[in-house]
PDB file of C-alpha atoms and ligand atoms in Angstrom:
ATOM      1  CA  MET A   1      -0.081  -0.176   0.213  1.00 69.00           C
ATOM      2  CA  VAL A   2       1.510   2.995  -1.100  1.00 75.00           C
ATOM      3  CA  HIS A   3       1.004   6.040   1.486  1.00 94.00           C
ATOM      4  CA  PHE A   4      -0.569   9.118  -0.547  1.00 98.00           C
ATOM      5  CA  GLN A   5       0.380  12.620  -0.039  1.00 98.00           C
ATOM      6  CA  ALA A   6      -2.507  15.330   0.534  1.00 98.00           C
ATOM      7  CA  ALA A   7      -1.249  17.883  -1.744  1.00 97.00           C
ATOM      8  CA  SER A   8      -1.234  15.377  -4.712  1.00 98.00           C
ATOM      9  CA  VAL A   9      -4.118  12.748  -4.016  1.00 98.00           C
ATOM     10  CA  SER A  10      -7.444  12.774  -5.712  1.00 98.00           C
ATOM     11  CA  VAL A  11     -10.854  11.400  -4.034  1.00 98.00           C
ATOM     12  CA  ASP A  12     -10.861   8.636  -6.396  1.00 98.00           C
ATOM     13  CA  GLU A  13      -7.303   7.370  -5.426  1.00 98.00           C
ATOM     14  CA  VAL A  14      -8.322   6.962  -1.646  1.00 98.00           C
ATOM     15  CA  VAL A  15     -11.870   5.279  -2.879  1.00 98.00           C
ATOM     16  CA  ALA A  16      -9.982   2.860  -4.891  1.00 98.00           C
ATOM     17  CA  ALA A  17      -7.646   1.864  -2.245  1.00 98.00           C
ATOM     18  CA  LEU A  18     -10.213   1.605  -0.054  1.00 98.00           C
ATOM     19  CA  ASP A  19     -12.072  -0.690  -2.434  1.00 98.00           C
ATOM     20  CA  ALA A  20      -9.019  -3.210  -2.888  1.00 97.00           C
ATOM     21  CA  ASP A  21      -7.331  -2.868   0.420  1.00 97.00           C
ATOM     22  CA  GLY A  22     -10.191  -1.549   2.969  1.00 98.00           C
ATOM     23  CA  TYR A  23      -8.031   1.198   4.288  1.00 98.00           C
ATOM     24  CA  ALA A  24      -6.030   4.214   2.655  1.00 98.00           C
ATOM     25  CA  ILE A  25      -3.162   6.472   4.205  1.00 98.00           C
ATOM     26  CA  VAL A  26      -2.789   9.939   3.302  1.00 98.00           C
ATOM     27  CA  GLU A  27       0.040  11.985   4.761  1.00 98.00           C
ATOM     28  CA  GLY A  28       0.607  15.809   5.241  1.00 98.00           C
ATOM     29  CA  VAL A  29      -3.406  16.806   5.650  1.00 98.00           C
ATOM     30  CA  LEU A  30      -2.474  18.794   8.823  1.00 98.00           C
ATOM     31  CA  SER A  31       0.789  21.044   9.246  1.00 98.00           C
ATOM     32  CA  PRO A  32       3.191  20.632  12.383  1.00 98.00           C
ATOM     33  CA  GLU A  33       1.540  23.590  13.767  1.00 98.00           C
ATOM     34  CA  GLU A  34      -2.260  22.343  13.553  1.00 98.00           C
ATOM     35  CA  VAL A  35      -1.022  19.209  15.092  1.00 98.00           C
ATOM     36  CA  GLN A  36       0.893  20.642  17.705  1.00 98.00           C
ATOM     37  CA  ALA A  37      -2.068  22.879  18.676  1.00 98.00           C
ATOM     38  CA  LYS A  38      -4.650  19.780  18.608  1.00 98.00           C
ATOM     39  CA  ARG A  39      -2.521  17.771  20.682  1.00 98.00           C
ATOM     40  CA  ASP A  40      -1.866  20.385  23.479  1.00 98.00           C
ATOM     41  CA  ASP A  41      -5.500  21.173  23.540  1.00 98.00           C
ATOM     42  CA  LEU A  42      -6.334  17.288  23.777  1.00 98.00           C
ATOM     43  CA  ILE A  43      -3.601  16.978  26.378  1.00 98.00           C
ATOM     44  CA  GLY A  44      -5.431  19.233  28.447  1.00 98.00           C
ATOM     45  CA  VAL A  45      -8.991  17.448  27.905  1.00 98.00           C
ATOM     46  CA  LEU A  46      -7.084  14.355  29.098  1.00 98.00           C
ATOM     47  CA  GLN A  47      -6.470  15.566  32.417  1.00 98.00           C
ATOM     48  CA  SER A  48     -10.050  14.718  33.533  1.00 97.00           C
ATOM     49  CA  THR A  49     -10.628  11.857  31.164  1.00 97.00           C
ATOM     50  CA  PRO A  50     -10.428   8.529  33.044  1.00 97.00           C
ATOM     51  CA  ALA A  51      -9.010   5.217  31.937  1.00 97.00           C
ATOM     52  CA  GLY A  52     -10.506   2.742  30.055  1.00 96.00           C
ATOM     53  CA  ARG A  53     -13.239   0.298  31.890  1.00 97.00           C
ATOM     54  CA  ASN A  54     -12.697  -2.997  29.812  1.00 95.00           C
ATOM     55  CA  ASP A  55     -10.391  -5.004  27.560  1.00 94.00           C
ATOM     56  CA  PHE A  56     -11.794  -3.134  24.378  1.00 95.00           C
ATOM     57  CA  GLU A  57     -11.396   0.142  25.667  1.00 95.00           C
ATOM     58  CA  GLY A  58      -8.153  -0.913  27.214  1.00 95.00           C
ATOM     59  CA  PHE A  59      -7.212  -0.674  30.659  1.00 97.00           C
ATOM     60  CA  LYS A  60      -3.961   1.574  30.055  1.00 97.00           C
ATOM     61  CA  THR A  61      -5.937   3.756  27.518  1.00 98.00           C
ATOM     62  CA  GLN A  62      -7.737   7.035  27.923  1.00 98.00           C
ATOM     63  CA  ARG A  63     -11.037   7.556  25.521  1.00 98.00           C
ATOM     64  CA  ILE A  64     -12.194  11.022  24.749  1.00 98.00           C
ATOM     65  CA  TYR A  65     -15.794  10.841  24.366  1.00 98.00           C
ATOM     66  CA  ASN A  66     -18.484  13.357  23.557  1.00 98.00           C
ATOM     67  CA  LEU A  67     -15.510  15.085  21.546  1.00 98.00           C
ATOM     68  CA  TYR A  68     -17.339  17.999  20.171  1.00 98.00           C
ATOM     69  CA  ALA A  69     -18.290  19.159  23.528  1.00 98.00           C
ATOM     70  CA  LYS A  70     -15.209  19.041  24.767  1.00 98.00           C
ATOM     71  CA  THR A  71     -12.905  20.879  22.161  1.00 98.00           C
ATOM     72  CA  ARG A  72     -12.975  22.492  18.788  1.00 98.00           C
ATOM     73  CA  ALA A  73      -9.760  21.135  17.600  1.00 98.00           C
ATOM     74  CA  PHE A  74     -11.459  18.479  15.038  1.00 98.00           C
ATOM     75  CA  ASP A  75     -14.284  20.703  14.153  1.00 98.00           C
ATOM     76  CA  GLY A  76     -11.920  21.190  10.603  1.00 98.00           C
ATOM     77  CA  PRO A  77     -10.991  17.851   9.869  1.00 98.00           C
ATOM     78  CA  ALA A  78     -14.733  16.664  10.420  1.00 98.00           C
ATOM     79  CA  VAL A  79     -15.618  18.448   7.124  1.00 98.00           C
ATOM     80  CA  HIS A  80     -12.100  18.270   5.508  1.00 98.00           C
ATOM     81  CA  PRO A  81     -13.126  18.545   1.800  1.00 98.00           C
ATOM     82  CA  LEU A  82     -10.884  15.454   0.831  1.00 98.00           C
ATOM     83  CA  VAL A  83     -12.816  13.450   3.699  1.00 98.00           C
ATOM     84  CA  LEU A  84     -15.980  14.561   2.702  1.00 98.00           C
ATOM     85  CA  GLY A  85     -15.329  13.920  -1.053  1.00 98.00           C
ATOM     86  CA  VAL A  86     -14.447  10.239   0.222  1.00 98.00           C
ATOM     87  CA  LEU A  87     -17.587   9.734   2.263  1.00 98.00           C
ATOM     88  CA  ASP A  88     -19.827  11.292  -0.660  1.00 98.00           C
ATOM     89  CA  LYS A  89     -18.514   8.327  -2.710  1.00 98.00           C
ATOM     90  CA  VAL A  90     -18.471   5.798  -0.422  1.00 98.00           C
ATOM     91  CA  LEU A  91     -21.682   6.570   2.186  1.00 98.00           C
ATOM     92  CA  VAL A  92     -23.378   9.206   0.231  1.00 98.00           C
ATOM     93  CA  ASN A  93     -25.668  10.608   3.352  1.00 98.00           C
ATOM     94  CA  TYR A  94     -23.813  10.392   6.677  1.00 98.00           C
ATOM     95  CA  GLN A  95     -23.276  11.918   9.996  1.00 98.00           C
ATOM     96  CA  LEU A  96     -20.487  11.260  12.975  1.00 98.00           C
ATOM     97  CA  SER A  97     -20.923   8.335  14.452  1.00 98.00           C
ATOM     98  CA  ALA A  98     -18.149   7.885  17.139  1.00 98.00           C
ATOM     99  CA  PRO A  99     -15.538  10.671  17.243  1.00 98.00           C
ATOM    100  CA  VAL A 100     -13.093   9.932  19.835  1.00 98.00           C
ATOM    101  CA  GLY A 101      -9.472  10.754  21.195  1.00 98.00           C
ATOM    102  CA  ILE A 102      -7.562   7.558  22.024  1.00 98.00           C
ATOM    103  CA  HIS A 103      -4.588   7.756  24.328  1.00 98.00           C
ATOM    104  CA  ILE A 104      -3.107   4.213  24.301  1.00 98.00           C
ATOM    105  CA  GLY A 105      -0.781   4.341  27.411  1.00 98.00           C
ATOM    106  CA  PRO A 106       2.422   2.395  27.871  1.00 98.00           C
ATOM    107  CA  GLY A 107       2.202  -1.320  28.178  1.00 98.00           C
ATOM    108  CA  GLU A 108      -1.445  -1.652  26.982  1.00 98.00           C
ATOM    109  CA  THR A 109      -1.901  -4.773  24.951  1.00 97.00           C
ATOM    110  CA  ALA A 110      -3.543  -4.982  21.509  1.00 97.00           C
ATOM    111  CA  GLN A 111      -7.134  -4.615  21.095  1.00 97.00           C
ATOM    112  CA  ILE A 112      -8.903  -7.532  19.611  1.00 97.00           C
ATOM    113  CA  LEU A 113      -9.608  -7.212  15.783  1.00 98.00           C
ATOM    114  CA  HIS A 114     -13.109  -6.062  15.203  1.00 98.00           C
ATOM    115  CA  THR A 115     -15.039  -4.458  12.441  1.00 98.00           C
ATOM    116  CA  ASP A 116     -16.606  -0.962  13.226  1.00 98.00           C
ATOM    117  CA  ASP A 117     -20.283  -2.031  11.660  1.00 98.00           C
ATOM    118  CA  GLY A 118     -20.364  -4.892  13.837  1.00 97.00           C
ATOM    119  CA  VAL A 119     -22.593  -2.945  16.356  1.00 97.00           C
ATOM    120  CA  TYR A 120     -25.262  -3.316  13.387  1.00 98.00           C
ATOM    121  CA  PRO A 121     -27.207  -6.774  13.202  1.00 97.00           C
ATOM    122  CA  LEU A 122     -26.766  -6.540   9.271  1.00 97.00           C
ATOM    123  CA  PRO A 123     -25.671  -9.507   7.347  1.00 97.00           C
ATOM    124  CA  ARG A 124     -22.615  -9.563   5.226  1.00 97.00           C
ATOM    125  CA  PRO A 125     -21.964  -8.406   2.699  1.00 96.00           C
ATOM    126  CA  HIS A 126     -23.807  -5.412   2.811  1.00 97.00           C
ATOM    127  CA  ALA A 127     -23.701  -1.896   1.369  1.00 96.00           C
ATOM    128  CA  GLU A 128     -20.801  -0.024   3.527  1.00 98.00           C
ATOM    129  CA  VAL A 129     -22.587   2.038   6.190  1.00 98.00           C
ATOM    130  CA  VAL A 130     -19.678   3.054   8.556  1.00 98.00           C
ATOM    131  CA  MET A 131     -16.365   4.773   7.189  1.00 98.00           C
ATOM    132  CA  ASN A 132     -13.692   5.673   9.616  1.00 98.00           C
ATOM    133  CA  THR A 133     -10.593   7.902   9.632  1.00 98.00           C
ATOM    134  CA  MET A 134      -7.954   7.867  12.312  1.00 98.00           C
ATOM    135  CA  TRP A 135      -5.977  11.274  12.647  1.00 99.00           C
ATOM    136  CA  PRO A 136      -2.586  10.551  14.364  1.00 98.00           C
ATOM    137  CA  LEU A 137      -1.307  13.346  16.902  1.00 98.00           C
ATOM    138  CA  ASP A 138       1.693  11.419  17.667  1.00 98.00           C
ATOM    139  CA  PRO A 139       3.820   9.732  14.914  1.00 98.00           C
ATOM    140  CA  PHE A 140       2.265   6.162  14.448  1.00 98.00           C
ATOM    141  CA  THR A 141       4.463   3.229  14.607  1.00 98.00           C
ATOM    142  CA  GLU A 142       4.202  -0.352  15.220  1.00 98.00           C
ATOM    143  CA  ALA A 143       5.732  -0.008  18.354  1.00 98.00           C
ATOM    144  CA  ASN A 144       3.805   2.543  20.226  1.00 98.00           C
ATOM    145  CA  GLY A 145       0.306   0.841  19.075  1.00 98.00           C
ATOM    146  CA  ALA A 146      -0.408   2.024  15.480  1.00 98.00           C
ATOM    147  CA  THR A 147      -3.766   0.713  14.412  1.00 98.00           C
ATOM    148  CA  ARG A 148      -3.393  -2.571  12.906  1.00 98.00           C
ATOM    149  CA  VAL A 149      -5.424  -3.512   9.799  1.00 98.00           C
ATOM    150  CA  ALA A 150      -6.102  -6.690   8.221  1.00 98.00           C
ATOM    151  CA  PRO A 151      -6.116  -5.654   4.805  1.00 98.00           C
ATOM    152  CA  GLY A 152      -8.816  -7.087   2.253  1.00 97.00           C
ATOM    153  CA  THR A 153     -11.170  -8.562   5.200  1.00 98.00           C
ATOM    154  CA  HIS A 154     -13.701  -6.047   4.185  1.00 98.00           C
ATOM    155  CA  LYS A 155     -14.590  -8.594   1.324  1.00 98.00           C
ATOM    156  CA  TRP A 156     -14.813 -11.325   4.105  1.00 98.00           C
ATOM    157  CA  VAL A 157     -18.699 -12.755   4.301  1.00 97.00           C
ATOM    158  CA  ASP A 158     -18.542 -15.562   7.043  1.00 95.00           C
ATOM    159  CA  GLN A 159     -14.651 -15.536   7.989  1.00 97.00           C
ATOM    160  CA  ARG A 160     -13.280 -14.425  11.123  1.00 96.00           C
ATOM    161  CA  PRO A 161      -9.689 -13.382  12.136  1.00 97.00           C
ATOM    162  CA  ASP A 162      -7.422 -15.447  14.100  1.00 96.00           C
ATOM    163  CA  ALA A 163      -3.977 -15.168  15.529  1.00 93.00           C
ATOM    164  CA  ASP A 164      -2.942 -16.053  11.930  1.00 95.00           C
ATOM    165  CA  THR A 165      -4.676 -13.259  10.017  1.00 97.00           C
ATOM    166  CA  PRO A 166      -2.194 -11.215   8.394  1.00 97.00           C
ATOM    167  CA  THR A 167      -2.372  -7.432   9.831  1.00 98.00           C
ATOM    168  CA  ILE A 168      -0.196  -4.210   9.043  1.00 97.00           C
ATOM    169  CA  ALA A 169       0.360  -1.745  11.429  1.00 98.00           C
ATOM    170  CA  GLY A 170      -0.953   1.459  10.037  1.00 98.00           C
ATOM    171  CA  GLU A 171       2.549   3.337  10.512  1.00 98.00           C
ATOM    172  CA  MET A 172       2.137   7.173   9.451  1.00 98.00           C
ATOM    173  CA  PRO A 173       3.476  10.427  10.487  1.00 98.00           C
ATOM    174  CA  ALA A 174       1.450  12.768  12.738  1.00 98.00           C
ATOM    175  CA  GLY A 175      -0.604  14.878  10.512  1.00 98.00           C
ATOM    176  CA  SER A 176      -1.442  12.032   8.403  1.00 98.00           C
ATOM    177  CA  VAL A 177      -5.412  10.246   8.176  1.00 98.00           C
ATOM    178  CA  MET A 178      -5.855   6.739   7.806  1.00 98.00           C
ATOM    179  CA  PHE A 179      -9.443   6.064   6.135  1.00 98.00           C
ATOM    180  CA  PHE A 180     -11.008   2.420   6.670  1.00 98.00           C
ATOM    181  CA  ARG A 181     -14.132   0.921   6.082  1.00 98.00           C
ATOM    182  CA  GLY A 182     -16.592  -0.165   8.485  1.00 98.00           C
ATOM    183  CA  SER A 183     -16.402  -3.666   7.205  1.00 98.00           C
ATOM    184  CA  VAL A 184     -12.557  -4.090   7.521  1.00 98.00           C
ATOM    185  CA  TYR A 185     -10.993  -5.563  10.813  1.00 98.00           C
ATOM    186  CA  HIS A 186      -8.805  -3.656  12.699  1.00 98.00           C
ATOM    187  CA  GLY A 187      -7.692  -2.944  16.349  1.00 98.00           C
ATOM    188  CA  GLY A 188      -5.312  -0.440  18.186  1.00 98.00           C
ATOM    189  CA  GLY A 189      -1.922  -1.885  18.288  1.00 98.00           C
ATOM    190  CA  ALA A 190      -0.114  -2.784  21.614  1.00 98.00           C
ATOM    191  CA  ASN A 191       2.069   0.088  23.102  1.00 98.00           C
ATOM    192  CA  THR A 192       5.201  -1.582  24.026  1.00 98.00           C
ATOM    193  CA  THR A 193       7.227   1.801  24.121  1.00 98.00           C
ATOM    194  CA  ASP A 194       7.662   4.301  27.471  1.00 98.00           C
ATOM    195  CA  LYS A 195       5.378   6.759  25.918  1.00 98.00           C
ATOM    196  CA  PRO A 196       1.638   7.285  25.093  1.00 98.00           C
ATOM    197  CA  ARG A 197       0.031   7.618  21.671  1.00 98.00           C
ATOM    198  CA  LEU A 198      -2.474   9.779  20.769  1.00 98.00           C
ATOM    199  CA  GLY A 199      -4.687   9.856  18.107  1.00 98.00           C
ATOM    200  CA  VAL A 200      -8.361  10.962  17.090  1.00 98.00           C
ATOM    201  CA  ILE A 201     -10.861   8.740  15.332  1.00 98.00           C
ATOM    202  CA  LEU A 202     -13.785  10.644  13.143  1.00 98.00           C
ATOM    203  CA  GLU A 203     -16.116   7.499  12.555  1.00 98.00           C
ATOM    204  CA  TYR A 204     -18.977   8.398  10.297  1.00 99.00           C
ATOM    205  CA  CYS A 205     -22.288   6.123   9.828  1.00 98.00           C
ATOM    206  CA  ALA A 206     -24.893   6.465   7.050  1.00 98.00           C
ATOM    207  CA  SER A 207     -27.586   8.789   8.364  1.00 98.00           C
ATOM    208  CA  TRP A 208     -29.712   5.979   8.159  1.00 98.00           C
ATOM    209  CA  VAL A 209     -28.536   4.039  11.101  1.00 97.00           C
ATOM    210  CA  ARG A 210     -28.137   5.158  14.534  1.00 97.00           C
ATOM    211  CA  PRO A 211     -24.740   7.125  15.372  1.00 98.00           C
ATOM    212  CA  GLN A 212     -22.824   5.227  18.202  1.00 98.00           C
ATOM    213  CA  GLU A 213     -23.108   8.229  20.307  1.00 98.00           C
ATOM    214  CA  ASN A 214     -26.032  10.591  20.576  1.00 98.00           C
ATOM    215  CA  HIS A 215     -24.492  14.166  20.058  1.00 98.00           C
ATOM    216  CA  VAL A 216     -27.868  15.917  19.590  1.00 97.00           C
ATOM    217  CA  ILE A 217     -27.840  15.115  23.445  1.00 98.00           C
ATOM    218  CA  GLY A 218     -23.936  15.402  24.258  1.00 98.00           C
ATOM    219  CA  VAL A 219     -23.150  18.406  22.611  1.00 98.00           C
ATOM    220  CA  PRO A 220     -25.137  21.639  24.070  1.00 98.00           C
ATOM    221  CA  ARG A 221     -27.195  23.071  21.615  1.00 97.00           C
ATOM    222  CA  GLU A 222     -25.406  26.525  22.390  1.00 97.00           C
ATOM    223  CA  VAL A 223     -22.440  24.993  21.189  1.00 98.00           C
ATOM    224  CA  VAL A 224     -23.849  23.450  18.050  1.00 98.00           C
ATOM    225  CA  ARG A 225     -25.261  27.020  17.159  1.00 98.00           C
ATOM    226  CA  THR A 226     -22.031  28.297  16.785  1.00 98.00           C
ATOM    227  CA  LEU A 227     -20.899  25.691  14.373  1.00 98.00           C
ATOM    228  CA  GLU A 228     -20.826  25.652  10.426  1.00 98.00           C
ATOM    229  CA  PRO A 229     -23.714  24.228   9.249  1.00 97.00           C
ATOM    230  CA  ARG A 230     -22.091  21.401   7.426  1.00 98.00           C
ATOM    231  CA  LEU A 231     -20.641  20.009  10.859  1.00 98.00           C
ATOM    232  CA  GLN A 232     -24.144  20.825  12.589  1.00 98.00           C
ATOM    233  CA  GLU A 233     -25.495  18.311   9.980  1.00 98.00           C
ATOM    234  CA  LEU A 234     -22.721  15.782  11.123  1.00 98.00           C
ATOM    235  CA  LEU A 235     -23.519  16.132  14.448  1.00 98.00           C
ATOM    236  CA  GLY A 236     -27.054  14.961  13.980  1.00 98.00           C
ATOM    237  CA  TYR A 237     -28.927  18.143  12.573  1.00 98.00           C
ATOM    238  CA  ASN A 238     -29.765  16.325   9.565  1.00 98.00           C
ATOM    239  CA  ILE A 239     -32.243  14.604   7.466  1.00 97.00           C
ATOM    240  CA  HIS A 240     -31.635  11.492   5.299  1.00 97.00           C
ATOM    241  CA  PRO A 241     -33.920  11.597   2.208  1.00 96.00           C
ATOM    242  CA  PRO A 242     -36.974  11.705   2.485  1.00 96.00           C
ATOM    243  CA  PHE A 243     -37.519  12.348   5.999  1.00 97.00           C
ATOM    244  CA  LEU A 244     -35.653  10.322   8.507  1.00 97.00           C
ATOM    245  CA  GLY A 245     -34.736  12.771  11.435  1.00 97.00           C
ATOM    246  CA  ASN A 246     -37.315  15.034  11.263  1.00 98.00           C
ATOM    247  CA  VAL A 247     -38.974  16.945  14.141  1.00 97.00           C
ATOM    248  CA  ASP A 248     -42.495  17.210  14.317  1.00 97.00           C
ATOM    249  CA  GLY A 249     -42.180  17.253  10.521  1.00 97.00           C
ATOM    250  CA  ARG A 250     -39.607  20.024  10.393  1.00 96.00           C
ATOM    251  CA  HIS A 251     -36.008  19.814   9.630  1.00 97.00           C
ATOM    252  CA  PRO A 252     -34.069  19.739  12.925  1.00 97.00           C
ATOM    253  CA  ARG A 253     -32.044  22.754  11.899  1.00 97.00           C
ATOM    254  CA  LYS A 254     -34.850  24.960  12.808  1.00 96.00           C
ATOM    255  CA  TYR A 255     -34.615  24.382  16.231  1.00 95.00           C
ATOM    256  CA  LEU A 256     -31.118  25.840  16.193  1.00 95.00           C
ATOM    257  CA  GLU A 257     -32.410  28.969  15.249  1.00 91.00           C
TER     258      GLU A 257
HETATM  259  O1  AKG B 301      -6.908   3.424  18.616  1.00 91.88           O
HETATM  260  C1  AKG B 301      -7.023   2.462  17.797  1.00 91.88           C
HETATM  261  O2  AKG B 301      -5.655   2.510  16.758  1.00 91.88           O
HETATM  262  C2  AKG B 301      -7.806   2.102  16.875  1.00 91.88           C
HETATM  263  C3  AKG B 301      -9.109   2.032  17.679  1.00 91.88           C
HETATM  264  C4  AKG B 301     -10.232   1.212  17.677  1.00 91.88           C
HETATM  265  O3  AKG B 301     -10.420   0.507  16.419  1.00 91.88           O
HETATM  266  C5  AKG B 301     -11.577   1.192  18.336  1.00 91.88           C
HETATM  267  O4  AKG B 301     -11.408   1.565  19.568  1.00 91.88           O
HETATM  268  O5  AKG B 301     -12.732   0.812  17.764  1.00 91.88           O
END
């Protein structure tokens, strides 16, 4: 898998890689200054963020849920033109499902390989209902817990991963973005270094399925009012045609006015 460069990659190239491998890495999406500012912001949020409660979250890992109530650092990435261009092709109508900061601490073990669309009771194969993006704010290396992906497994129907399933470590510099399909098996890697690894997933779902997190309740309406309209839509103030998500027969954006 080649690593694409943000300055030259096209939406179609990313979509082709997602079709072939289930994931695609684009480097140079955020500048070093942007990475630093976002990192500083999230390090502040992590001061009051508890450690995980189970193997999946990771007992040595902190996860920042309800991200859009806690920081403005990922307002821009959520509506990045490359991201929206890819989502327009893969999911067509979509919204944010699980935007989560993930700070994998030293000594954390590898997360179980899973698919992000596994939360929906849909038999495989099915139209893609989830697309994820991982935004590293530290350089991701195999040693510090770079997300592991099992290439090609988005095409599996009945197969399940086991210890012999080939995976790659999504190694990439901070400021990159890794796209991965909701149907591809993946998981956070083990962190065998003495420093934590910080990344943010912005996970999107088709707007006809329920998002993992309920942003309409989680993000205060006075905060949502300050955001750009596209981000408001991504946070649930949207309609899936013809009228899924209406409130009393009206578009939910009316309730922000
Ligand atoms: O932290 C990572 O690298 C991936 C985490 C993940 O896949 C998840 O929590 O669902």
